[in-house]
Amino acid sequence: MTDTMAWDTYSQKKPARRETNAAGETTWFNWTQYPDHGPGAEVIGAGPGVSVLELGCGKGGNLAHVAALGARAVGVDLSAAQLDAARERWDGPELHQREAIDYLAGCGERFDAVYSVFGAVWFTDPDALLPAVRDRLSPGGIFAFSQRPPIEGCYGCQASYINRHDDPEPLVVKRWDHTPETWAERLRANGFTDVTAEVVPAPEGDRRTGTLLVRAARCSGDRG
Ligand SMILES: C[S@@+](CC[C@H](N)C(=O)[O-])C[C@H]1O[C@@H](n2cnc3c(N)ncnc32)[C@H](O)[C@@H]1O
């Protein structure tokens, strides 16, 4: 079973995004696992004239909002099933079925922002991913991602389980969990600056885990 097949399986059980959010909007940006919660697209500065790449865009809900804000919105995902669902629902984004590092290495384009919401950044070895993202960002460009915070003491490469309807054995993909402090160190070591890495708390009164949200900029003097 390849990661692509695992994510196609995930796609079958992942429900489509709602038609509208609590504010009645048809597109919106959500960094967290909770509806109508947390910051929005201002984190990446999406707007007219800005080029934005999402790594692991899935069914494309966040990317559709980036496109609706007037930005060039490019999405990459391993899973054909996820991208089929995105194409069926949204017109705006440009979508590619590719592995994230593969795409970054071959696209030959610079982006003003690269982001990932519980997406490929979580499921790719940061030693390979962080330099690949830096190389595709314009000087001063923004890199941001969200994922679940690590379980205390469980750091580095971890197993992530994808359950199947018809089989008690889950599928397994790798993910990389680090503390906010470790993400900040790694980003600085890879040529990023202005790093913030923090846990956005779950909605008030909800005792579940928060969301790790990391944001950094490519050094503006770094024109390599
Ligand atoms: C948990 S889903 C999140 C999807 C979407 N960002 C969202 O918020 O709904 C993870 C997505 O990342 C994609 N993915 C995982 N590893 C990837 C990789 N190395 N390259 C490209 N896409 C990847 C999967 O196919 C899947 O669509």
PDB file of C-alpha atoms and ligand atoms in Angstrom:
ATOM      1  CA  MET A   1       0.000   0.000   0.000  1.00  0.00           C
ATOM      2  CA  THR A   2       1.536   3.336  -1.066  1.00  0.00           C
ATOM      3  CA  ASP A   3       0.921   6.672   0.656  1.00  0.00           C
ATOM      4  CA  THR A   4      -1.095   7.708  -2.416  1.00  0.00           C
ATOM      5  CA  MET A   5      -3.472   4.768  -1.945  1.00  0.00           C
ATOM      6  CA  ALA A   6      -3.683   5.480   1.793  1.00  0.00           C
ATOM      7  CA  TRP A   7      -4.702   9.092   1.118  1.00  0.00           C
ATOM      8  CA  ASP A   8      -7.223   8.020  -1.535  1.00  0.00           C
ATOM      9  CA  THR A   9      -8.767   5.811   1.169  1.00  0.00           C
ATOM     10  CA  TYR A  10      -8.776   8.751   3.606  1.00  0.00           C
ATOM     11  CA  SER A  11     -10.555  10.827   0.968  1.00  0.00           C
ATOM     12  CA  GLN A  12     -13.506   8.418   0.877  1.00  0.00           C
ATOM     13  CA  LYS A  13     -14.313   8.905   4.555  1.00  0.00           C
ATOM     14  CA  LYS A  14     -13.472  12.595   4.864  1.00  0.00           C
ATOM     15  CA  PRO A  15     -16.724  14.579   4.568  1.00  0.00           C
ATOM     16  CA  ALA A  16     -16.948  17.485   2.130  1.00  0.00           C
ATOM     17  CA  ARG A  17     -16.688  20.999   3.548  1.00  0.00           C
ATOM     18  CA  ARG A  18     -20.021  22.630   4.493  1.00  0.00           C
ATOM     19  CA  GLU A  19     -21.740  24.813   1.857  1.00  0.00           C
ATOM     20  CA  THR A  20     -21.457  27.896   4.102  1.00  0.00           C
ATOM     21  CA  ASN A  21     -19.747  28.716   7.405  1.00  0.00           C
ATOM     22  CA  ALA A  22     -21.348  30.252  10.510  1.00  0.00           C
ATOM     23  CA  ALA A  23     -20.964  33.737   8.960  1.00  0.00           C
ATOM     24  CA  GLY A  24     -22.834  32.581   5.818  1.00  0.00           C
ATOM     25  CA  GLU A  25     -19.699  32.728   3.625  1.00  0.00           C
ATOM     26  CA  THR A  26     -19.240  30.221   0.784  1.00  0.00           C
ATOM     27  CA  THR A  27     -15.425  30.236   1.031  1.00  0.00           C
ATOM     28  CA  TRP A  28     -13.286  30.671   4.136  1.00  0.00           C
ATOM     29  CA  PHE A  29      -9.911  29.731   5.577  1.00  0.00           C
ATOM     30  CA  ASN A  30      -9.577  27.403   8.574  1.00  0.00           C
ATOM     31  CA  TRP A  31      -6.181  26.505  10.069  1.00  0.00           C
ATOM     32  CA  THR A  32      -7.648  24.396  12.883  1.00  0.00           C
ATOM     33  CA  GLN A  33      -9.610  21.152  13.252  1.00  0.00           C
ATOM     34  CA  TYR A  34     -12.590  23.101  14.678  1.00  0.00           C
ATOM     35  CA  PRO A  35     -15.233  24.874  12.568  1.00  0.00           C
ATOM     36  CA  ASP A  36     -15.442  28.683  12.626  1.00  0.00           C
ATOM     37  CA  HIS A  37     -12.346  28.904  14.798  1.00  0.00           C
ATOM     38  CA  GLY A  38      -8.903  30.487  14.746  1.00  0.00           C
ATOM     39  CA  PRO A  39      -7.147  32.933  12.411  1.00  0.00           C
ATOM     40  CA  GLY A  40      -7.738  33.145   8.652  1.00  0.00           C
ATOM     41  CA  ALA A  41      -5.942  33.890   5.387  1.00  0.00           C
ATOM     42  CA  GLU A  42      -4.329  37.040   6.848  1.00  0.00           C
ATOM     43  CA  VAL A  43      -1.623  34.701   8.216  1.00  0.00           C
ATOM     44  CA  ILE A  44      -0.270  34.262   4.659  1.00  0.00           C
ATOM     45  CA  GLY A  45      -1.240  37.697   3.319  1.00  0.00           C
ATOM     46  CA  ALA A  46      -3.332  36.262   0.473  1.00  0.00           C
ATOM     47  CA  GLY A  47      -4.787  38.898  -1.859  1.00  0.00           C
ATOM     48  CA  PRO A  48      -4.697  40.247  -5.423  1.00  0.00           C
ATOM     49  CA  GLY A  49      -1.303  39.908  -7.123  1.00  0.00           C
ATOM     50  CA  VAL A  50       0.034  37.412  -4.572  1.00  0.00           C
ATOM     51  CA  SER A  51       1.040  33.869  -5.604  1.00  0.00           C
ATOM     52  CA  VAL A  52       0.272  31.127  -3.102  1.00  0.00           C
ATOM     53  CA  LEU A  53       1.068  27.400  -3.017  1.00  0.00           C
ATOM     54  CA  GLU A  54      -0.689  24.860  -0.757  1.00  0.00           C
ATOM     55  CA  LEU A  55       1.126  21.580   0.007  1.00  0.00           C
ATOM     56  CA  GLY A  56      -1.399  18.768   0.539  1.00  0.00           C
ATOM     57  CA  CYS A  57      -4.457  20.822  -0.415  1.00  0.00           C
ATOM     58  CA  GLY A  58      -6.886  17.892  -0.158  1.00  0.00           C
ATOM     59  CA  LYS A  59     -10.416  18.808  -1.261  1.00  0.00           C
ATOM     60  CA  GLY A  60      -9.314  22.412  -1.748  1.00  0.00           C
ATOM     61  CA  GLY A  61     -11.573  24.374   0.622  1.00  0.00           C
ATOM     62  CA  ASN A  62      -8.835  26.689   1.934  1.00  0.00           C
ATOM     63  CA  LEU A  63      -7.267  27.117  -1.499  1.00  0.00           C
ATOM     64  CA  ALA A  64     -10.651  28.097  -2.985  1.00  0.00           C
ATOM     65  CA  HIS A  65     -10.768  30.921  -0.442  1.00  0.00           C
ATOM     66  CA  VAL A  66      -7.237  32.028  -1.390  1.00  0.00           C
ATOM     67  CA  ALA A  67      -8.399  32.152  -5.031  1.00  0.00           C
ATOM     68  CA  ALA A  68     -11.578  34.050  -4.043  1.00  0.00           C
ATOM     69  CA  LEU A  69      -9.352  36.693  -2.395  1.00  0.00           C
ATOM     70  CA  GLY A  70      -7.769  37.334  -5.807  1.00  0.00           C
ATOM     71  CA  ALA A  71      -4.469  35.471  -5.331  1.00  0.00           C
ATOM     72  CA  ARG A  72      -2.949  32.973  -7.772  1.00  0.00           C
ATOM     73  CA  ALA A  73      -3.822  29.742  -5.923  1.00  0.00           C
ATOM     74  CA  VAL A  74      -1.819  26.594  -6.694  1.00  0.00           C
ATOM     75  CA  GLY A  75      -2.428  23.297  -4.897  1.00  0.00           C
ATOM     76  CA  VAL A  76      -0.436  20.072  -4.823  1.00  0.00           C
ATOM     77  CA  ASP A  77      -1.638  16.754  -3.458  1.00  0.00           C
ATOM     78  CA  LEU A  78      -0.644  13.093  -3.759  1.00  0.00           C
ATOM     79  CA  SER A  79      -4.216  11.860  -3.899  1.00  0.00           C
ATOM     80  CA  ALA A  80      -6.197  11.783  -7.144  1.00  0.00           C
ATOM     81  CA  ALA A  81      -9.389  11.208  -5.129  1.00  0.00           C
ATOM     82  CA  GLN A  82      -8.803  14.359  -3.069  1.00  0.00           C
ATOM     83  CA  LEU A  83      -8.087  16.414  -6.190  1.00  0.00           C
ATOM     84  CA  ASP A  84     -11.127  15.029  -8.045  1.00  0.00           C
ATOM     85  CA  ALA A  85     -13.297  16.255  -5.171  1.00  0.00           C
ATOM     86  CA  ALA A  86     -11.545  19.655  -5.291  1.00  0.00           C
ATOM     87  CA  ARG A  87     -12.046  19.993  -9.072  1.00  0.00           C
ATOM     88  CA  GLU A  88     -15.701  19.026  -8.790  1.00  0.00           C
ATOM     89  CA  ARG A  89     -16.426  21.777  -6.277  1.00  0.00           C
ATOM     90  CA  TRP A  90     -14.071  24.681  -6.991  1.00  0.00           C
ATOM     91  CA  ASP A  91     -13.093  26.549 -10.190  1.00  0.00           C
ATOM     92  CA  GLY A  92     -10.404  28.940  -8.938  1.00  0.00           C
ATOM     93  CA  PRO A  93      -7.351  26.894  -7.914  1.00  0.00           C
ATOM     94  CA  GLU A  94      -4.711  25.346 -10.206  1.00  0.00           C
ATOM     95  CA  LEU A  95      -4.221  21.750  -9.013  1.00  0.00           C
ATOM     96  CA  HIS A  96      -1.398  19.233  -9.502  1.00  0.00           C
ATOM     97  CA  GLN A  97      -1.276  15.588  -8.485  1.00  0.00           C
ATOM     98  CA  ARG A  98       2.311  15.421  -7.222  1.00  0.00           C
ATOM     99  CA  GLU A  99       4.349  14.632  -4.156  1.00  0.00           C
ATOM    100  CA  ALA A 100       5.173  17.911  -2.381  1.00  0.00           C
ATOM    101  CA  ILE A 101       8.992  17.828  -2.554  1.00  0.00           C
ATOM    102  CA  ASP A 102       8.861  16.576  -6.123  1.00  0.00           C
ATOM    103  CA  TYR A 103       6.668  19.519  -7.096  1.00  0.00           C
ATOM    104  CA  LEU A 104       8.835  22.056  -5.245  1.00  0.00           C
ATOM    105  CA  ALA A 105      11.976  20.695  -6.907  1.00  0.00           C
ATOM    106  CA  GLY A 106      10.517  20.828 -10.423  1.00  0.00           C
ATOM    107  CA  CYS A 107       8.108  23.761 -10.617  1.00  0.00           C
ATOM    108  CA  GLY A 108      10.703  26.496 -11.299  1.00  0.00           C
ATOM    109  CA  GLU A 109       8.441  29.202  -9.834  1.00  0.00           C
ATOM    110  CA  ARG A 110       8.764  31.453  -6.774  1.00  0.00           C
ATOM    111  CA  PHE A 111       5.735  31.948  -4.508  1.00  0.00           C
ATOM    112  CA  ASP A 112       4.906  34.792  -2.123  1.00  0.00           C
ATOM    113  CA  ALA A 113       3.464  32.268   0.332  1.00  0.00           C
ATOM    114  CA  VAL A 114       3.579  28.504   0.824  1.00  0.00           C
ATOM    115  CA  TYR A 115       1.238  26.902   3.362  1.00  0.00           C
ATOM    116  CA  SER A 116      -0.164  23.597   4.551  1.00  0.00           C
ATOM    117  CA  VAL A 117      -3.153  22.814   6.778  1.00  0.00           C
ATOM    118  CA  PHE A 118      -2.772  19.371   8.380  1.00  0.00           C
ATOM    119  CA  GLY A 119      -1.244  18.652   4.964  1.00  0.00           C
ATOM    120  CA  ALA A 120       1.980  17.522   3.297  1.00  0.00           C
ATOM    121  CA  VAL A 121       4.192  19.486   5.701  1.00  0.00           C
ATOM    122  CA  TRP A 122       3.015  17.213   8.518  1.00  0.00           C
ATOM    123  CA  PHE A 123       3.639  14.068   6.471  1.00  0.00           C
ATOM    124  CA  THR A 124       7.079  14.881   4.973  1.00  0.00           C
ATOM    125  CA  ASP A 125      10.535  14.726   6.550  1.00  0.00           C
ATOM    126  CA  PRO A 126      11.360  18.348   7.471  1.00  0.00           C
ATOM    127  CA  ASP A 127      15.071  17.803   6.720  1.00  0.00           C
ATOM    128  CA  ALA A 128      14.119  17.503   3.040  1.00  0.00           C
ATOM    129  CA  LEU A 129      11.055  19.746   3.045  1.00  0.00           C
ATOM    130  CA  LEU A 130      12.287  22.953   4.718  1.00  0.00           C
ATOM    131  CA  PRO A 131      15.132  23.667   2.238  1.00  0.00           C
ATOM    132  CA  ALA A 132      12.814  22.784  -0.658  1.00  0.00           C
ATOM    133  CA  VAL A 133      10.177  25.289   0.550  1.00  0.00           C
ATOM    134  CA  ARG A 134      12.768  28.022   1.177  1.00  0.00           C
ATOM    135  CA  ASP A 135      14.072  27.644  -2.392  1.00  0.00           C
ATOM    136  CA  ARG A 136      10.600  28.203  -3.880  1.00  0.00           C
ATOM    137  CA  LEU A 137       9.724  31.266  -1.762  1.00  0.00           C
ATOM    138  CA  SER A 138      10.404  34.821  -2.908  1.00  0.00           C
ATOM    139  CA  PRO A 139      12.732  36.723  -0.529  1.00  0.00           C
ATOM    140  CA  GLY A 140      10.527  37.766   2.404  1.00  0.00           C
ATOM    141  CA  GLY A 141       7.870  35.186   1.384  1.00  0.00           C
ATOM    142  CA  ILE A 142       5.764  33.509   4.047  1.00  0.00           C
ATOM    143  CA  PHE A 143       5.731  29.840   5.018  1.00  0.00           C
ATOM    144  CA  ALA A 144       2.954  28.738   7.395  1.00  0.00           C
ATOM    145  CA  PHE A 145       1.507  25.418   8.473  1.00  0.00           C
ATOM    146  CA  SER A 146      -0.814  23.877  11.024  1.00  0.00           C
ATOM    147  CA  GLN A 147      -1.105  20.420  12.513  1.00  0.00           C
ATOM    148  CA  ARG A 148      -1.897  18.740  15.798  1.00  0.00           C
ATOM    149  CA  PRO A 149       0.590  19.537  18.551  1.00  0.00           C
ATOM    150  CA  PRO A 150       2.897  16.625  19.470  1.00  0.00           C
ATOM    151  CA  ILE A 151       2.026  14.204  22.233  1.00  0.00           C
ATOM    152  CA  GLU A 152       4.489  14.938  25.038  1.00  0.00           C
ATOM    153  CA  GLY A 153       7.650  12.841  24.599  1.00  0.00           C
ATOM    154  CA  CYS A 154       6.675  11.543  21.127  1.00  0.00           C
ATOM    155  CA  TYR A 155       8.858  13.585  18.802  1.00  0.00           C
ATOM    156  CA  GLY A 156      10.255  13.085  15.307  1.00  0.00           C
ATOM    157  CA  CYS A 157       8.828  10.526  12.889  1.00  0.00           C
ATOM    158  CA  GLN A 158       5.559   8.985  14.175  1.00  0.00           C
ATOM    159  CA  ALA A 159       2.982   6.574  12.781  1.00  0.00           C
ATOM    160  CA  SER A 160      -0.333   8.120  11.690  1.00  0.00           C
ATOM    161  CA  TYR A 161      -3.292   5.754  11.289  1.00  0.00           C
ATOM    162  CA  ILE A 162      -5.984   5.928   8.603  1.00  0.00           C
ATOM    163  CA  ASN A 163      -8.964   3.722   9.455  1.00  0.00           C
ATOM    164  CA  ARG A 164     -10.825   1.728   6.787  1.00  0.00           C
ATOM    165  CA  HIS A 165     -14.551   0.920   6.748  1.00  0.00           C
ATOM    166  CA  ASP A 166     -14.100  -2.695   5.750  1.00  0.00           C
ATOM    167  CA  ASP A 167     -10.861  -3.730   7.424  1.00  0.00           C
ATOM    168  CA  PRO A 168      -9.935  -3.613  11.126  1.00  0.00           C
ATOM    169  CA  GLU A 169      -6.260  -3.038  10.187  1.00  0.00           C
ATOM    170  CA  PRO A 170      -5.672   0.698   9.693  1.00  0.00           C
ATOM    171  CA  LEU A 171      -3.380   2.070   6.993  1.00  0.00           C
ATOM    172  CA  VAL A 172      -0.231   3.767   8.253  1.00  0.00           C
ATOM    173  CA  VAL A 173       1.557   6.865   6.938  1.00  0.00           C
ATOM    174  CA  LYS A 174       4.496   8.702   8.522  1.00  0.00           C
ATOM    175  CA  ARG A 175       4.189  12.127  10.099  1.00  0.00           C
ATOM    176  CA  TRP A 176       6.699  14.388  11.844  1.00  0.00           C
ATOM    177  CA  ASP A 177       5.842  15.876  15.251  1.00  0.00           C
ATOM    178  CA  HIS A 178       7.930  18.522  16.994  1.00  0.00           C
ATOM    179  CA  THR A 179       7.477  21.061  19.769  1.00  0.00           C
ATOM    180  CA  PRO A 180       7.002  24.721  18.789  1.00  0.00           C
ATOM    181  CA  GLU A 181      10.558  25.391  20.029  1.00  0.00           C
ATOM    182  CA  THR A 182      12.048  22.674  17.804  1.00  0.00           C
ATOM    183  CA  TRP A 183      10.127  23.923  14.747  1.00  0.00           C
ATOM    184  CA  ALA A 184      11.415  27.447  15.410  1.00  0.00           C
ATOM    185  CA  GLU A 185      15.021  26.207  15.696  1.00  0.00           C
ATOM    186  CA  ARG A 186      14.762  24.133  12.524  1.00  0.00           C
ATOM    187  CA  LEU A 187      13.227  26.969  10.543  1.00  0.00           C
ATOM    188  CA  ARG A 188      15.954  29.421  11.619  1.00  0.00           C
ATOM    189  CA  ALA A 189      18.624  26.843  10.730  1.00  0.00           C
ATOM    190  CA  ASN A 190      17.089  26.640   7.227  1.00  0.00           C
ATOM    191  CA  GLY A 191      17.196  30.353   6.428  1.00  0.00           C
ATOM    192  CA  PHE A 192      13.828  31.480   7.828  1.00  0.00           C
ATOM    193  CA  THR A 193      13.282  34.469  10.085  1.00  0.00           C
ATOM    194  CA  ASP A 194      10.440  36.120  12.067  1.00  0.00           C
ATOM    195  CA  VAL A 195       9.341  32.697  13.279  1.00  0.00           C
ATOM    196  CA  THR A 196       6.259  32.260  15.452  1.00  0.00           C
ATOM    197  CA  ALA A 197       5.254  28.778  16.578  1.00  0.00           C
ATOM    198  CA  GLU A 198       2.414  28.427  19.037  1.00  0.00           C
ATOM    199  CA  VAL A 199      -0.569  26.330  19.996  1.00  0.00           C
ATOM    200  CA  VAL A 200      -3.920  27.960  19.189  1.00  0.00           C
ATOM    201  CA  PRO A 201      -6.197  26.741  22.007  1.00  0.00           C
ATOM    202  CA  ALA A 202      -9.327  24.715  21.167  1.00  0.00           C
ATOM    203  CA  PRO A 203     -12.613  26.686  21.296  1.00  0.00           C
ATOM    204  CA  GLU A 204     -13.558  27.904  24.759  1.00  0.00           C
ATOM    205  CA  GLY A 205     -15.037  25.141  26.897  1.00  0.00           C
ATOM    206  CA  ASP A 206     -13.690  22.391  24.591  1.00  0.00           C
ATOM    207  CA  ARG A 207     -11.197  20.176  26.406  1.00  0.00           C
ATOM    208  CA  ARG A 208      -9.689  18.691  23.243  1.00  0.00           C
ATOM    209  CA  THR A 209      -6.206  19.545  21.977  1.00  0.00           C
ATOM    210  CA  GLY A 210      -5.391  22.866  20.328  1.00  0.00           C
ATOM    211  CA  THR A 211      -3.681  23.411  16.968  1.00  0.00           C
ATOM    212  CA  LEU A 212       0.021  23.990  16.388  1.00  0.00           C
ATOM    213  CA  LEU A 213       0.351  26.983  14.032  1.00  0.00           C
ATOM    214  CA  VAL A 214       3.796  27.876  12.714  1.00  0.00           C
ATOM    215  CA  ARG A 215       4.660  30.916  10.578  1.00  0.00           C
ATOM    216  CA  ALA A 216       8.010  32.120   9.260  1.00  0.00           C
ATOM    217  CA  ALA A 217       9.439  34.288   6.482  1.00  0.00           C
ATOM    218  CA  ARG A 218      12.272  33.574   4.070  1.00  0.00           C
ATOM    219  CA  CYS A 219      15.042  36.064   4.970  1.00  0.00           C
ATOM    220  CA  SER A 220      14.488  39.080   2.686  1.00  0.00           C
ATOM    221  CA  GLY A 221      18.237  39.351   1.952  1.00  0.00           C
ATOM    222  CA  ASP A 222      18.339  35.687   0.843  1.00  0.00           C
ATOM    223  CA  ARG A 223      18.136  35.847  -2.954  1.00  0.00           C
ATOM    224  CA  GLY A 224      19.768  32.511  -3.723  1.00  0.00           C
TER     225      GLY A 224
HETATM  226  C1  LIG B   1      -5.190  15.295   6.523  1.00  0.00           C
HETATM  227  S1  LIG B   1      -5.313  15.690   4.817  1.00  0.00           S
HETATM  228  C2  LIG B   1      -5.544  17.460   4.884  1.00  0.00           C
HETATM  229  C3  LIG B   1      -6.089  18.000   3.588  1.00  0.00           C
HETATM  230  C4  LIG B   1      -6.397  19.500   3.560  1.00  0.00           C
HETATM  231  N1  LIG B   1      -5.219  20.315   3.748  1.00  0.00           N
HETATM  232  C5  LIG B   1      -7.473  19.839   4.566  1.00  0.00           C
HETATM  233  O1  LIG B   1      -7.228  20.686   5.436  1.00  0.00           O
HETATM  234  O2  LIG B   1      -8.557  19.264   4.481  1.00  0.00           O
HETATM  235  C6  LIG B   1      -3.626  15.524   4.273  1.00  0.00           C
HETATM  236  C7  LIG B   1      -3.469  15.755   2.775  1.00  0.00           C
HETATM  237  O3  LIG B   1      -2.076  15.822   2.469  1.00  0.00           O
HETATM  238  C8  LIG B   1      -1.834  15.047   1.295  1.00  0.00           C
HETATM  239  N2  LIG B   1      -0.427  14.603   1.352  1.00  0.00           N
HETATM  240  C9  LIG B   1       0.157  13.849   2.310  1.00  0.00           C
HETATM  241  N3  LIG B   1       1.466  13.691   2.060  1.00  0.00           N
HETATM  242  C10 LIG B   1       1.724  14.383   0.914  1.00  0.00           C
HETATM  243  C11 LIG B   1       2.902  14.612   0.141  1.00  0.00           C
HETATM  244  N4  LIG B   1       4.098  14.135   0.528  1.00  0.00           N
HETATM  245  N5  LIG B   1       2.793  15.346  -0.987  1.00  0.00           N
HETATM  246  C12 LIG B   1       1.586  15.860  -1.382  1.00  0.00           C
HETATM  247  N6  LIG B   1       0.447  15.670  -0.679  1.00  0.00           N
HETATM  248  C13 LIG B   1       0.505  14.950   0.440  1.00  0.00           C
HETATM  249  C14 LIG B   1      -2.845  13.909   1.372  1.00  0.00           C
HETATM  250  O4  LIG B   1      -3.100  13.309   0.122  1.00  0.00           O
HETATM  251  C15 LIG B   1      -4.056  14.614   1.955  1.00  0.00           C
HETATM  252  O5  LIG B   1      -4.897  15.136   0.951  1.00  0.00           O
END
